Phi, psi and omega in degrees: 000123178272152180251154178225085179211156179246147177302133181261174180302316177300325178298313180296322178296318180295321178296318178295320179296322177297322177297319179295315180299317179298322180291316178299318183296331180287338183254089186295336181263002178112155181218138182278165179295328178295319178293322178297317179298318181293317185281332180265340182077012181272145177291160184302313182296316179297315181296318180299317179297316181294318180295324177297316179294317181294325176291317180299323181276354178083012181280330175227159176229152177253124183269181190304323183275007177092353180284160180254138178229168179298135181269172183299321182298318181290324178298316179297319181288337181280351180273130180294326181285120178073022183298315183297320178294320178297321179297315180296319181293320179296315179296321180295319177298319179296316180294321178298317178295320180294317177304314184289323182286326182269331182079044181205154171293139182233152187221144167252123181238147179227155175256106188238123179052043176078013181227150175282129177229147172262110184286310179205159176209165177226122176225184179198169177304327180278338181228074186291148177285160176294134175286122182280082183275341177225129188315122179302330181296333183255010184232028180301329181292342187249349183252151177297317181292323177296317180293325177296318179293314179297325180296341181268356175269164173279178185301316181294323178296321178293315179300318180299315180298313183292333177290337182262347182226107179299137182278085182287147175276108184267327173218178180292346182262355184292133173283125179242002177266118180295328179297316180293316180298313181298322179296318180291321178296321182294325185269354183284120176296144183296338182270355181263127181298144171279143183239154172230106182257080183059036178271330178267316182214134175296132179099359183225138173237150185219163175215153180213144177231147181288143170229077190240136175220138179062229184264005181269134178252123180208169176207162176244129185229165175220158175226148180221148170298149184299336177297340179254019183301331179295343180268352193300309184294320177296317179295321179296320177296318178296322178299315180296318180293333185260010186283337185303315180298325178293314179297322179296317180295332177279338185269337184290000000 
């Protein structure tokens, strides 16, 4: 399966954050922000933003003299014992913070072996998750996360998926024409969030942005009750701006 995607802003942020982490890890006794700027080649403003994110996620800590050292989260992930559990817990903490900051249920979805999967999600009584009344694997044409994943495949990959999953009409707004869906996927800029405006379920709107690196296809999505539809585009922009920590947790 060939992919058709371009690196997004969160991808570049995650790559820069990895460079900072690698530099901090090389300095076991600590490294100053001036040394980090010199060794990574990152500008002061960019570096400050990345360090703030890395401290919030627990990947680095700032000690008494102002130098940066490896944080507890990175130490846990560096241990071979229980690494997979540590990764899931770190991603869940990141998703929980994102849910609370945006005020919406959030999801990490991946395209694995030709199928849509929900890897992890974060919801709450105030921000309930979408009820999966129709199998997400068979409703990529109707969901924001499904369209985001399909949008990262090439034309043949999309055709293959649609040949295996009939485009059922789930609501009056669902696209059931493969020609129309493929045309919209082809014309969608990679930096613009995919939306689901009551196409999967009446009463729910969703948005999704890609979080893709290398050969892995994934996305970050959110859902809101239709009563909050006026918040969707603002929430989608916030989701896109906040995707770097999620992508970073998947890349480490």
